[in-house]
Amino acid sequence: MLGYIVKRVFLMIPTMIGISIISFFIIQLPPGDYLTSVLASMADGGQNIDEAEIARMRRIYGLDDPMIVQYWKWISGIVLRGDFGYSFEWGRPVSELIWDRMGATLGVSVAALIFVWAVSLPIGIYSAVRRHSFGDHIFTFLGFLGLAIPNFILALTLMYVSFAYFGQSVGGLFSPEYAQADWSLARVWDLLKHLWIPVVVVGTSGTAALIRILRANLTDELSKPYVVTARAKGLPEYQVILKYPVRIALNPFVSAIGWVLPQLISGVTITAIVLNLPTAGPMLIRALVAQDMYLAGSFILLMGVLTLIGMLVSDLLLAALDPRIRFT
Amino acid sequence: MQHQSHPPASTTTTTDTDTVLSVRNLSIDYHLRTHILHAVRDVSFDLKAGHTLALVGESGSGKSVTARALLRIIDTPARVTGGTITLTGPDGPQRLDQMTETGKEIRAIRGGRIGLIFQEPMSSLSPVRTIGAQIVESVRLHRKMTKQEAKAETVSLLRQVEIDNPEQMADRYTFEFSGGMRQRAMIAMALACNPDVLIADEPTTALDVTTQAEIMDLIKRLQVSRGMTMLMITHDLGLVAEIADDVAVMRFGRIVEQGPVDALFHAPRTAYARALLGSTLRLEAGQNRPAPPTQGEPLLSARGLTKGFGAKSWTGKTTWAITAVDNVNIDLWPGENLGIVGESGSGKTTLGKMLLRIVEPTAGRIDWRPQPGAAPRDVTAMDRRTLRTYRQAVRLVFQDPFASLNPRMTVKQVIGDPLYVAGGMNGAAIDRRVGELLELVGLDRSAMERYPHAFSGGQRQRIGIARALALNPQIIVADEATSALDVSIRAQILDLLLDLQKRLGLSFVFIAHDISVVRYFCDRVVVMHKGRIVETGTAEHICTTPSEPYTQALISAVPSPDPRNKRMSQRTRLSR
C-alpha cells in the first residue's frame, strides 16, 4: 500500500509539469498581451501613449521574450521562491490575491461534497431498494428537476426566498459586518447562514447525478448471489444491504472527490458571479478577459494541482475500500 | 403468530418422526408485468434426517426458487401463494411459511438451522471483505461468541473443509482463492452454525470434474459426520446417482416423479423421467460413427504451438509468468471431430484461440490446406488480408449462447453479418442465405426478424451455429459449445452438429471439459493438463481404457448415471 502511494505521488510530478506547460500556453494563445488590452481601453478613453513607452513596458514585463523563456521565468519563480508573478490588472503580486480565493473555493467544494454525499447516499439506497415505489418516483422526479434547472436560476430563486422571507443578507460568504472580522463563533454561524445557498446550488446537480449512479449500481449489485448468501446467513435486512451491496456500489461516491472540484471552478462560475462568491471562478474570468496572464496562469495551474490531489485522494480511498484495486 | 403443531390435513404421505423438513403443496407465482407465471405448483416433499434428497430438473423447472422459498428469500416478483413448510427440531415443529420474511424467527433459521450453498463460487461471496470476516459474521450471528472465539472457530471450520494454512487464508479475499477453494469456504460458512439441513443449489456446476468429485466427497463426509440432512439441487443425473438417497424430478414447476434413487434410474415411471435419463445415457454410450481416415494430409496441423503470458521486465527480457500452452502438436484430418479435454486452466481455450489466431502464438506454426492436396500455408505468417480468407474457412461457436449474440441485432443481422463483412452479396441474396441457414439448423425462417432475447438457450446456440456456417466453412472450432445447455438440449445440439457434418463435410475442433459429450461427439481426443498434451487417442480408448494416470483420474471423476455402479466415489486419485 505504501509503495502504491509513493508510486502515485511520484507519477504526479510529470503530470504537474504537463499541466503547467499547457496552462501557460493556453493563456498565451489569445492574440496580443496585457498591454494590447490596456492600450485598447486607453484608446477608448481617448488617451494616447508614446510608442517608445509601450516598447519600454514590454521590455520591463518581459513580454518580448520567447515563450519558452517567459515560461521558465514564471515556473522557476513558483517552484523556487513561491512567487507566482505579478498581476498587471490589480497591481499586486499574484500570491497575495490568490490564496484567499483558493481557500474559499476549497471550502465551498468540501461543503458541497459533504452535502452531495449526505443527501444522495440515503436517497440512492432507498431508490435502489424500493425501486419503482412511489418514493422512488418522487425522488427521481426531483432529481431530474435538479439536473434540469440551470444553477444560476436556482441561485437567484434561493437568494430571493432567503432575502424576502427570512430577511437574511445574501450574496458572498459573509455579512458585511463580519467580512473583515476575526474568527469567532458568531462569524462561523454567519458563514453557515451564507454557505447553504451556494452549497445547495452547486450540489443539486451533482446530487441528482450521484443518486442516479448509485441507484443503477446498487440495482446491479442487489441481484448478485452474495446478497442472497448474506440473507441466507440470517443477517437483518439493513445489514445485508449496507454491509454487502452498498459497500461495492460506493465507488462512484469516492470518485466524486475527483470531479466536484473542477466542476465547481469551471461549471459554476456563473453561479459564483450571481451569488458574488469570493471563489476562483469569477476572478479567473476577469483575469482571462483582461489577459492578466500571470494571475490566470496561476489559477489554472493551482486548479490542476488541486484536481490531481483530489484524484489521488479518491484513488487511495478507493483502494482502501476495494481490495480488488489494492491488489492489482 | 399462530403456533401449529400439526401439519395440515392435506398431507398425503404420513409424516415420519425422523422427517426434518416437510413441504406440502408449495406454490410460487411470479407476478410479471404482463402476466402471472406459476413457477412452482403443488410441490410436496420430505427431507428425512441424515438423508439426501436430490431435486432434479432442467433450467426453468422451478427447482432453485423452491429451495429459496424454504428460507423465505425469494426475489420480489415471486410470491409464495400457498402450501406449508414445516421444520421439525428439538423444540417441536415450526411453520416457516407463517413467519414474516424479515422477522427474527426466520433469521434464526437462516444459517442457524438451514445452511445454503450456491452454484457460483465466484460471486456468492463478497469480493471486498475477507473470507474470514464473512464466516466470523455468520458464526457470531447464531452462536454467542466473542470475536476471538469466532475467529478460532472460523479457522477450525476452514481446516475441516480442507483448506491449507487456514490461519493465513482466513485473511485473504475471494479473488485470491481458486473456484474449488471458494466453494470450500462457502461450505465452511454454511456449516458455521451446525445447521440441521444443508441446501446445496448446484454446488459443483461451475467446477471441473475433478474438483467436483473432491467437493462432493467433502460434502458427503461432513454430512455423515454431522448427521446432516441435505437437499441437493442439480441438473446432472450422474451426480444424483452418485450421492442422492431419494430423487424428485421437477418439470414446469411440478414434481413429476419422486422416489428412491434406484427406482428412478432402473424403473422410471414417467415419460419425462425416461426421456431425461435417455438423453444422459445416450451421451454416456458414445456413438458408433466410423472414424474418418487419419492417414494422408491433415487439414490443419499445429507444431510446437506455445503461448506464454507475462510481462517484459524493464531490461527488455521476457519471462513468462504462465505458459498457458506449451509445445503442443495437433492434427485435424478432413471430416474429423477432434476433442480437446482438460480442466480449467489447462490451456484448451487458449489453444483454440491460437488456432484461429485470435491469440498470437508465442512460438510454433500452424499449417492449413485450403483444399485437400493443396500446398500447406502457414497461418502464423499470414498478413491481415490472407488471414481474412483463413477466418472465412475456420469459424468459431461460443460457449455462452446468451452473451455471444448481440441483443440489439435481429437474428437476420446476426447471421448475415459474416456475409456482409465478406462482401459481394446484396440484400435479397443475404435474406435468402439467412433463410437457408435457419432451416439448416432447424429453425423457422420467420425467426429472422426477431431479436435473440425471444429465443431459448438451445435456440440461441442454433443461431450461433448458423452464424458460423454462413460462409461455408471447412472447420468449426466449438469452445464448450454445449456446456451452458440442459442435458436434453445438449444431445439435440450435438446431433445437429453431427448431421451438419455429414451434409456439409465439416471438421470440428471440439473443446470441452465434459467427458461424456466428448465421447459422444468426437473421433479422437487430446487430453491437456497444465498446457501440455498428456494423452492422445481415439475417443473410445480415452474414455474407457486411458493409459496415463492423469487421464485415468480425470475419467474416473466423471459421475456415472447409475446408482448401482458408482464411479466417482471409487475414483483414481492423483497425488498432488
Tab-separated table of C-alpha atoms in Angstrom, chain B residues 1 3 26 31 70 165 183 193 317 346 363 411 447 463-464 558:
chain	number	residue	atom	x	y	z
B	1	MET	CA	-48.025	-15.786	15.204
B	3	HIS	CA	-48.461	-21.841	16.556
B	26	LEU	CA	-45.938	-25.306	-2.108
B	31	HIS	CA	-46.010	-11.512	-10.866
B	70	LEU	CA	-37.668	-22.764	2.116
B	165	ASN	CA	-2.976	-22.810	6.147
B	183	GLN	CA	-16.712	-23.372	-2.754
B	193	CYS	CA	-23.637	-22.921	12.997
B	317	LYS	CA	13.904	-9.629	-21.244
B	346	SER	CA	-5.270	-26.444	-18.825
B	363	ALA	CA	6.102	-19.869	-30.854
B	411	VAL	CA	-31.349	-12.746	-35.979
B	447	ALA	CA	-37.167	-16.199	-36.831
B	463	ILE	CA	-28.428	-19.240	-34.203
B	464	GLY	CA	-24.761	-19.159	-33.207
B	558	VAL	CA	-16.937	-38.161	-14.011
